[in-house]
Amino acid sequence: MSRSDAVSRIEQAILHERQGRDRGWWAQMGASFAADSSVSLSWYTGDGPGFVAASEGMSAQGDTAVHRLSPPVVHVRGDRAIAEVSCGVEFQITIKGVPAHLVSYTRLNYRLTERDDRWLVQRMDAIYERDTLTPAYPGDTVDVGSSDVAGFRTSYALLTYYLGSKGYTIGEDLLGDDRPGEVQAFYDGLLEWLNAA
């Protein structure tokens, strides 16, 4: 198989995972993860199959989002690959009675392995960049200020505020651009894993 064929299949594996998440196609999402995979995001840390089940439960409560993806950047070495996807996670929400749009800008990082001629997600990590909160309609005001997010990480402060208000526990030790040393160490480990193939 050529490298370009491998890259295309890896891209499709990632896109199928995200499409399954956004559309509520849980079997498709679940088929993207290896059984021994792991996931680390704002609201979930655990194995891949558990992430699919938790996503389904989240959706059933009406807590949904859409993921706007940029083209993945893929690196392949043998039966291992890494891919990074810039992503805007879009929430249509109501804050203090006002319809609003929350967007969390992240970079999703995937480790994938080829097993039985299929590329599967082995690990998925998010790196948080920043987030925005705007009223859905001109003339409205979303009454959330700096005092409401005081003490939250700047790379995902508004996301923490909103998900926390919905009862989700958000870790304070996530990867984020406000801690560049930790992000660089993550990338170093990512490349070390890839080159160990």
PDB file of N, CA and C in Angstrom, residues 110-191:
ATOM      1  N   TYR A 110      -4.473  12.532  17.436  1.00  0.00           N
ATOM      2  CA  TYR A 110      -4.789  11.114  17.387  1.00  0.00           C
ATOM      3  C   TYR A 110      -3.507  10.294  17.242  1.00  0.00           C
ATOM      4  N   ARG A 111      -3.446   9.194  17.971  1.00  0.00           N
ATOM      5  CA  ARG A 111      -2.484   8.134  17.686  1.00  0.00           C
ATOM      6  C   ARG A 111      -3.290   6.975  17.116  1.00  0.00           C
ATOM      7  N   LEU A 112      -2.844   6.456  15.997  1.00  0.00           N
ATOM      8  CA  LEU A 112      -3.563   5.361  15.343  1.00  0.00           C
ATOM      9  C   LEU A 112      -2.621   4.199  15.088  1.00  0.00           C
ATOM     10  N   THR A 113      -3.168   3.005  15.114  1.00  0.00           N
ATOM     11  CA  THR A 113      -2.400   1.806  14.779  1.00  0.00           C
ATOM     12  C   THR A 113      -3.162   1.013  13.731  1.00  0.00           C
ATOM     13  N   GLU A 114      -2.404   0.339  12.868  1.00  0.00           N
ATOM     14  CA  GLU A 114      -3.017  -0.487  11.838  1.00  0.00           C
ATOM     15  C   GLU A 114      -3.114  -1.915  12.358  1.00  0.00           C
ATOM     16  N   ARG A 115      -4.326  -2.441  12.374  1.00  0.00           N
ATOM     17  CA  ARG A 115      -4.575  -3.800  12.848  1.00  0.00           C
ATOM     18  C   ARG A 115      -5.519  -4.484  11.869  1.00  0.00           C
ATOM     19  N   ASP A 116      -5.116  -5.642  11.387  1.00  0.00           N
ATOM     20  CA  ASP A 116      -5.951  -6.408  10.458  1.00  0.00           C
ATOM     21  C   ASP A 116      -6.416  -5.538   9.294  1.00  0.00           C
ATOM     22  N   ASP A 117      -5.473  -4.776   8.757  1.00  0.00           N
ATOM     23  CA  ASP A 117      -5.717  -3.935   7.580  1.00  0.00           C
ATOM     24  C   ASP A 117      -6.712  -2.806   7.846  1.00  0.00           C
ATOM     25  N   ARG A 118      -6.827  -2.402   9.121  1.00  0.00           N
ATOM     26  CA  ARG A 118      -7.689  -1.263   9.484  1.00  0.00           C
ATOM     27  C   ARG A 118      -6.912  -0.317  10.374  1.00  0.00           C
ATOM     28  N   TRP A 119      -7.090   0.980  10.173  1.00  0.00           N
ATOM     29  CA  TRP A 119      -6.496   1.977  11.050  1.00  0.00           C
ATOM     30  C   TRP A 119      -7.494   2.322  12.144  1.00  0.00           C
ATOM     31  N   LEU A 120      -7.064   2.157  13.398  1.00  0.00           N
ATOM     32  CA  LEU A 120      -7.920   2.407  14.552  1.00  0.00           C
ATOM     33  C   LEU A 120      -7.294   3.452  15.461  1.00  0.00           C
ATOM     34  N   VAL A 121      -8.156   4.234  16.095  1.00  0.00           N
ATOM     35  CA  VAL A 121      -7.685   5.236  17.057  1.00  0.00           C
ATOM     36  C   VAL A 121      -7.185   4.520  18.311  1.00  0.00           C
ATOM     37  N   GLN A 122      -5.930   4.751  18.640  1.00  0.00           N
ATOM     38  CA  GLN A 122      -5.317   4.187  19.832  1.00  0.00           C
ATOM     39  C   GLN A 122      -5.387   5.158  21.011  1.00  0.00           C
ATOM     40  N   ARG A 123      -5.276   6.443  20.661  1.00  0.00           N
ATOM     41  CA  ARG A 123      -5.327   7.466  21.705  1.00  0.00           C
ATOM     42  C   ARG A 123      -5.778   8.777  21.076  1.00  0.00           C
ATOM     43  N   MET A 124      -6.550   9.530  21.854  1.00  0.00           N
ATOM     44  CA  MET A 124      -7.052  10.825  21.399  1.00  0.00           C
ATOM     45  C   MET A 124      -6.880  11.828  22.527  1.00  0.00           C
ATOM     46  N   ASP A 125      -6.211  12.945  22.221  1.00  0.00           N
ATOM     47  CA  ASP A 125      -5.967  14.007  23.203  1.00  0.00           C
ATOM     48  C   ASP A 125      -6.355  15.350  22.597  1.00  0.00           C
ATOM     49  N   ALA A 126      -6.848  16.231  23.421  1.00  0.00           N
ATOM     50  CA  ALA A 126      -7.178  17.587  22.975  1.00  0.00           C
ATOM     51  C   ALA A 126      -6.200  18.582  23.588  1.00  0.00           C
ATOM     52  N   ILE A 127      -5.790  19.545  22.770  1.00  0.00           N
ATOM     53  CA  ILE A 127      -5.003  20.687  23.237  1.00  0.00           C
ATOM     54  C   ILE A 127      -5.891  21.916  23.072  1.00  0.00           C
ATOM     55  N   TYR A 128      -6.150  22.605  24.155  1.00  0.00           N
ATOM     56  CA  TYR A 128      -7.090  23.728  24.134  1.00  0.00           C
ATOM     57  C   TYR A 128      -6.357  25.036  23.843  1.00  0.00           C
ATOM     58  N   GLU A 129      -6.933  25.831  22.949  1.00  0.00           N
ATOM     59  CA  GLU A 129      -6.327  27.088  22.530  1.00  0.00           C
ATOM     60  C   GLU A 129      -7.021  28.290  23.177  1.00  0.00           C
ATOM     61  N   ARG A 130      -8.297  28.444  22.921  1.00  0.00           N
ATOM     62  CA  ARG A 130      -9.085  29.556  23.465  1.00  0.00           C
ATOM     63  C   ARG A 130     -10.550  29.255  23.204  1.00  0.00           C
ATOM     64  N   ASP A 131     -11.438  30.058  23.800  1.00  0.00           N
ATOM     65  CA  ASP A 131     -12.854  29.900  23.499  1.00  0.00           C
ATOM     66  C   ASP A 131     -13.541  31.263  23.455  1.00  0.00           C
ATOM     67  N   THR A 132     -14.716  31.285  22.805  1.00  0.00           N
ATOM     68  CA  THR A 132     -15.475  32.524  22.647  1.00  0.00           C
ATOM     69  C   THR A 132     -16.935  32.250  22.997  1.00  0.00           C
ATOM     70  N   LEU A 133     -17.625  33.309  23.427  1.00  0.00           N
ATOM     71  CA  LEU A 133     -19.042  33.224  23.767  1.00  0.00           C
ATOM     72  C   LEU A 133     -19.716  34.480  23.241  1.00  0.00           C
ATOM     73  N   THR A 134     -20.698  34.305  22.346  1.00  0.00           N
ATOM     74  CA  THR A 134     -21.384  35.442  21.736  1.00  0.00           C
ATOM     75  C   THR A 134     -22.885  35.196  21.736  1.00  0.00           C
ATOM     76  N   PRO A 135     -23.676  36.278  21.789  1.00  0.00           N
ATOM     77  CA  PRO A 135     -25.130  36.092  21.703  1.00  0.00           C
ATOM     78  C   PRO A 135     -25.521  35.567  20.327  1.00  0.00           C
ATOM     79  N   ALA A 136     -26.563  34.774  20.284  1.00  0.00           N
ATOM     80  CA  ALA A 136     -27.021  34.231  19.012  1.00  0.00           C
ATOM     81  C   ALA A 136     -27.690  35.295  18.154  1.00  0.00           C
ATOM     82  N   TYR A 137     -28.243  36.338  18.782  1.00  0.00           N
ATOM     83  CA  TYR A 137     -28.984  37.356  18.049  1.00  0.00           C
ATOM     84  C   TYR A 137     -28.410  38.745  18.334  1.00  0.00           C
ATOM     85  N   PRO A 138     -28.253  39.571  17.293  1.00  0.00           N
ATOM     86  CA  PRO A 138     -27.746  40.935  17.491  1.00  0.00           C
ATOM     87  C   PRO A 138     -28.642  41.711  18.462  1.00  0.00           C
ATOM     88  N   GLY A 139     -28.005  42.471  19.322  1.00  0.00           N
ATOM     89  CA  GLY A 139     -28.753  43.262  20.293  1.00  0.00           C
ATOM     90  C   GLY A 139     -28.862  42.615  21.651  1.00  0.00           C
ATOM     91  N   ASP A 140     -28.728  41.281  21.705  1.00  0.00           N
ATOM     92  CA  ASP A 140     -28.725  40.595  23.000  1.00  0.00           C
ATOM     93  C   ASP A 140     -27.353  40.732  23.654  1.00  0.00           C
ATOM     94  N   THR A 141     -27.328  40.549  24.949  1.00  0.00           N
ATOM     95  CA  THR A 141     -26.077  40.579  25.709  1.00  0.00           C
ATOM     96  C   THR A 141     -25.975  39.319  26.549  1.00  0.00           C
ATOM     97  N   VAL A 142     -24.831  38.655  26.458  1.00  0.00           N
ATOM     98  CA  VAL A 142     -24.572  37.493  27.305  1.00  0.00           C
ATOM     99  C   VAL A 142     -23.857  37.998  28.555  1.00  0.00           C
ATOM    100  N   ASP A 143     -24.528  37.872  29.683  1.00  0.00           N
ATOM    101  CA  ASP A 143     -24.015  38.449  30.926  1.00  0.00           C
ATOM    102  C   ASP A 143     -23.029  37.498  31.603  1.00  0.00           C
ATOM    103  N   VAL A 144     -21.872  37.343  30.994  1.00  0.00           N
ATOM    104  CA  VAL A 144     -20.779  36.558  31.571  1.00  0.00           C
ATOM    105  C   VAL A 144     -19.527  37.413  31.462  1.00  0.00           C
ATOM    106  N   GLY A 145     -18.902  37.669  32.595  1.00  0.00           N
ATOM    107  CA  GLY A 145     -17.720  38.514  32.611  1.00  0.00           C
ATOM    108  C   GLY A 145     -16.522  37.820  33.215  1.00  0.00           C
ATOM    109  N   SER A 146     -15.447  38.569  33.342  1.00  0.00           N
ATOM    110  CA  SER A 146     -14.198  37.991  33.850  1.00  0.00           C
ATOM    111  C   SER A 146     -14.357  37.418  35.253  1.00  0.00           C
ATOM    112  N   SER A 147     -15.233  38.013  36.048  1.00  0.00           N
ATOM    113  CA  SER A 147     -15.410  37.504  37.412  1.00  0.00           C
ATOM    114  C   SER A 147     -16.044  36.115  37.414  1.00  0.00           C
ATOM    115  N   ASP A 148     -16.822  35.807  36.369  1.00  0.00           N
ATOM    116  CA  ASP A 148     -17.480  34.494  36.293  1.00  0.00           C
ATOM    117  C   ASP A 148     -16.495  33.379  35.972  1.00  0.00           C
ATOM    118  N   VAL A 149     -15.388  33.727  35.337  1.00  0.00           N
ATOM    119  CA  VAL A 149     -14.411  32.710  34.939  1.00  0.00           C
ATOM    120  C   VAL A 149     -13.089  32.870  35.690  1.00  0.00           C
ATOM    121  N   ALA A 150     -13.100  33.674  36.728  1.00  0.00           N
ATOM    122  CA  ALA A 150     -11.884  33.886  37.515  1.00  0.00           C
ATOM    123  C   ALA A 150     -11.383  32.560  38.072  1.00  0.00           C
ATOM    124  N   GLY A 151     -10.100  32.297  37.886  1.00  0.00           N
ATOM    125  CA  GLY A 151      -9.506  31.068  38.389  1.00  0.00           C
ATOM    126  C   GLY A 151      -9.546  29.922  37.400  1.00  0.00           C
ATOM    127  N   PHE A 152     -10.279  30.067  36.296  1.00  0.00           N
ATOM    128  CA  PHE A 152     -10.307  29.024  35.272  1.00  0.00           C
ATOM    129  C   PHE A 152      -9.124  29.207  34.323  1.00  0.00           C
ATOM    130  N   ARG A 153      -8.686  28.124  33.712  1.00  0.00           N
ATOM    131  CA  ARG A 153      -7.602  28.162  32.727  1.00  0.00           C
ATOM    132  C   ARG A 153      -8.012  29.016  31.529  1.00  0.00           C
ATOM    133  N   THR A 154      -7.139  29.899  31.080  1.00  0.00           N
ATOM    134  CA  THR A 154      -7.505  30.811  29.996  1.00  0.00           C
ATOM    135  C   THR A 154      -7.741  30.092  28.677  1.00  0.00           C
ATOM    136  N   SER A 155      -7.149  28.933  28.469  1.00  0.00           N
ATOM    137  CA  SER A 155      -7.317  28.220  27.202  1.00  0.00           C
ATOM    138  C   SER A 155      -8.681  27.545  27.076  1.00  0.00           C
ATOM    139  N   TYR A 156      -9.383  27.384  28.187  1.00  0.00           N
ATOM    140  CA  TYR A 156     -10.726  26.795  28.105  1.00  0.00           C
ATOM    141  C   TYR A 156     -11.623  27.294  29.236  1.00  0.00           C
ATOM    142  N   ALA A 157     -11.521  28.589  29.545  1.00  0.00           N
ATOM    143  CA  ALA A 157     -12.264  29.168  30.665  1.00  0.00           C
ATOM    144  C   ALA A 157     -13.774  29.149  30.435  1.00  0.00           C
ATOM    145  N   LEU A 158     -14.219  29.590  29.276  1.00  0.00           N
ATOM    146  CA  LEU A 158     -15.656  29.642  29.006  1.00  0.00           C
ATOM    147  C   LEU A 158     -16.251  28.245  28.884  1.00  0.00           C
ATOM    148  N   LEU A 159     -15.479  27.318  28.328  1.00  0.00           N
ATOM    149  CA  LEU A 159     -15.928  25.928  28.262  1.00  0.00           C
ATOM    150  C   LEU A 159     -16.103  25.363  29.664  1.00  0.00           C
ATOM    151  N   THR A 160     -15.156  25.640  30.539  1.00  0.00           N
ATOM    152  CA  THR A 160     -15.256  25.194  31.928  1.00  0.00           C
ATOM    153  C   THR A 160     -16.481  25.791  32.605  1.00  0.00           C
ATOM    154  N   TYR A 161     -16.696  27.074  32.376  1.00  0.00           N
ATOM    155  CA  TYR A 161     -17.858  27.758  32.969  1.00  0.00           C
ATOM    156  C   TYR A 161     -19.164  27.093  32.539  1.00  0.00           C
ATOM    157  N   TYR A 162     -19.298  26.871  31.233  1.00  0.00           N
ATOM    158  CA  TYR A 162     -20.559  26.317  30.730  1.00  0.00           C
ATOM    159  C   TYR A 162     -20.748  24.862  31.143  1.00  0.00           C
ATOM    160  N   LEU A 163     -19.755  24.014  30.862  1.00  0.00           N
ATOM    161  CA  LEU A 163     -19.920  22.600  31.193  1.00  0.00           C
ATOM    162  C   LEU A 163     -20.047  22.393  32.698  1.00  0.00           C
ATOM    163  N   GLY A 164     -19.337  23.209  33.477  1.00  0.00           N
ATOM    164  CA  GLY A 164     -19.473  23.135  34.926  1.00  0.00           C
ATOM    165  C   GLY A 164     -20.891  23.446  35.371  1.00  0.00           C
ATOM    166  N   SER A 165     -21.527  24.421  34.698  1.00  0.00           N
ATOM    167  CA  SER A 165     -22.912  24.772  35.041  1.00  0.00           C
ATOM    168  C   SER A 165     -23.887  23.649  34.701  1.00  0.00           C
ATOM    169  N   LYS A 166     -23.461  22.738  33.806  1.00  0.00           N
ATOM    170  CA  LYS A 166     -24.291  21.599  33.434  1.00  0.00           C
ATOM    171  C   LYS A 166     -23.990  20.362  34.276  1.00  0.00           C
ATOM    172  N   GLY A 167     -23.051  20.485  35.210  1.00  0.00           N
ATOM    173  CA  GLY A 167     -22.760  19.383  36.107  1.00  0.00           C
ATOM    174  C   GLY A 167     -21.587  18.514  35.722  1.00  0.00           C
ATOM    175  N   TYR A 168     -20.862  18.890  34.667  1.00  0.00           N
ATOM    176  CA  TYR A 168     -19.691  18.120  34.252  1.00  0.00           C
ATOM    177  C   TYR A 168     -18.449  18.593  35.024  1.00  0.00           C
ATOM    178  N   THR A 169     -17.604  17.645  35.364  1.00  0.00           N
ATOM    179  CA  THR A 169     -16.352  17.962  36.046  1.00  0.00           C
ATOM    180  C   THR A 169     -15.262  18.158  35.007  1.00  0.00           C
ATOM    181  N   ILE A 170     -14.635  19.325  35.012  1.00  0.00           N
ATOM    182  CA  ILE A 170     -13.613  19.669  34.028  1.00  0.00           C
ATOM    183  C   ILE A 170     -12.259  19.720  34.733  1.00  0.00           C
ATOM    184  N   GLY A 171     -11.305  18.958  34.211  1.00  0.00           N
ATOM    185  CA  GLY A 171      -9.989  18.917  34.824  1.00  0.00           C
ATOM    186  C   GLY A 171      -9.247  20.240  34.696  1.00  0.00           C
ATOM    187  N   GLU A 172      -8.395  20.518  35.667  1.00  0.00           N
ATOM    188  CA  GLU A 172      -7.582  21.728  35.636  1.00  0.00           C
ATOM    189  C   GLU A 172      -6.210  21.478  35.027  1.00  0.00           C
ATOM    190  N   ASP A 173      -5.915  20.234  34.671  1.00  0.00           N
ATOM    191  CA  ASP A 173      -4.579  19.870  34.204  1.00  0.00           C
ATOM    192  C   ASP A 173      -4.571  19.454  32.737  1.00  0.00           C
ATOM    193  N   LEU A 174      -5.536  19.945  31.955  1.00  0.00           N
ATOM    194  CA  LEU A 174      -5.605  19.586  30.548  1.00  0.00           C
ATOM    195  C   LEU A 174      -4.503  20.292  29.757  1.00  0.00           C
ATOM    196  N   LEU A 175      -4.206  19.752  28.598  1.00  0.00           N
ATOM    197  CA  LEU A 175      -3.241  20.397  27.720  1.00  0.00           C
ATOM    198  C   LEU A 175      -3.847  21.670  27.161  1.00  0.00           C
ATOM    199  N   GLY A 176      -3.080  22.765  27.228  1.00  0.00           N
ATOM    200  CA  GLY A 176      -3.569  24.039  26.726  1.00  0.00           C
ATOM    201  C   GLY A 176      -2.428  24.958  26.375  1.00  0.00           C
ATOM    202  N   ASP A 177      -2.684  25.866  25.432  1.00  0.00           N
ATOM    203  CA  ASP A 177      -1.635  26.769  24.980  1.00  0.00           C
ATOM    204  C   ASP A 177      -1.200  27.765  26.038  1.00  0.00           C
ATOM    205  N   ASP A 178      -1.948  27.852  27.134  1.00  0.00           N
ATOM    206  CA  ASP A 178      -1.503  28.700  28.250  1.00  0.00           C
ATOM    207  C   ASP A 178      -0.395  28.026  29.057  1.00  0.00           C
ATOM    208  N   ARG A 179      -0.089  26.762  28.745  1.00  0.00           N
ATOM    209  CA  ARG A 179       1.022  26.046  29.385  1.00  0.00           C
ATOM    210  C   ARG A 179       1.896  25.435  28.284  1.00  0.00           C
ATOM    211  N   PRO A 180       2.659  26.278  27.592  1.00  0.00           N
ATOM    212  CA  PRO A 180       3.405  25.819  26.413  1.00  0.00           C
ATOM    213  C   PRO A 180       4.430  24.737  26.701  1.00  0.00           C
ATOM    214  N   GLY A 181       5.025  24.746  27.876  1.00  0.00           N
ATOM    215  CA  GLY A 181       5.996  23.711  28.209  1.00  0.00           C
ATOM    216  C   GLY A 181       5.370  22.330  28.234  1.00  0.00           C
ATOM    217  N   GLU A 182       4.172  22.230  28.795  1.00  0.00           N
ATOM    218  CA  GLU A 182       3.477  20.943  28.844  1.00  0.00           C
ATOM    219  C   GLU A 182       3.067  20.490  27.440  1.00  0.00           C
ATOM    220  N   VAL A 183       2.667  21.447  26.610  1.00  0.00           N
ATOM    221  CA  VAL A 183       2.280  21.104  25.241  1.00  0.00           C
ATOM    222  C   VAL A 183       3.487  20.587  24.460  1.00  0.00           C
ATOM    223  N   GLN A 184       4.640  21.246  24.624  1.00  0.00           N
ATOM    224  CA  GLN A 184       5.833  20.784  23.917  1.00  0.00           C
ATOM    225  C   GLN A 184       6.241  19.396  24.381  1.00  0.00           C
ATOM    226  N   ALA A 185       6.140  19.136  25.674  1.00  0.00           N
ATOM    227  CA  ALA A 185       6.464  17.803  26.185  1.00  0.00           C
ATOM    228  C   ALA A 185       5.513  16.752  25.609  1.00  0.00           C
ATOM    229  N   PHE A 186       4.252  17.129  25.434  1.00  0.00           N
ATOM    230  CA  PHE A 186       3.289  16.215  24.821  1.00  0.00           C
ATOM    231  C   PHE A 186       3.698  15.891  23.391  1.00  0.00           C
ATOM    232  N   TYR A 187       4.030  16.920  22.610  1.00  0.00           N
ATOM    233  CA  TYR A 187       4.453  16.688  21.226  1.00  0.00           C
ATOM    234  C   TYR A 187       5.715  15.827  21.167  1.00  0.00           C
ATOM    235  N   ASP A 188       6.637  16.079  22.078  1.00  0.00           N
ATOM    236  CA  ASP A 188       7.858  15.262  22.118  1.00  0.00           C
ATOM    237  C   ASP A 188       7.507  13.795  22.334  1.00  0.00           C
ATOM    238  N   GLY A 189       6.588  13.535  23.252  1.00  0.00           N
ATOM    239  CA  GLY A 189       6.166  12.163  23.520  1.00  0.00           C
ATOM    240  C   GLY A 189       5.425  11.549  22.349  1.00  0.00           C
ATOM    241  N   LEU A 190       4.657  12.374  21.653  1.00  0.00           N
ATOM    242  CA  LEU A 190       3.917  11.905  20.481  1.00  0.00           C
ATOM    243  C   LEU A 190       4.876  11.423  19.397  1.00  0.00           C
ATOM    244  N   LEU A 191       5.882  12.226  19.125  1.00  0.00           N
ATOM    245  CA  LEU A 191       6.856  11.862  18.092  1.00  0.00           C
ATOM    246  C   LEU A 191       7.700  10.673  18.521  1.00  0.00           C
TER     247      LEU A 191
END
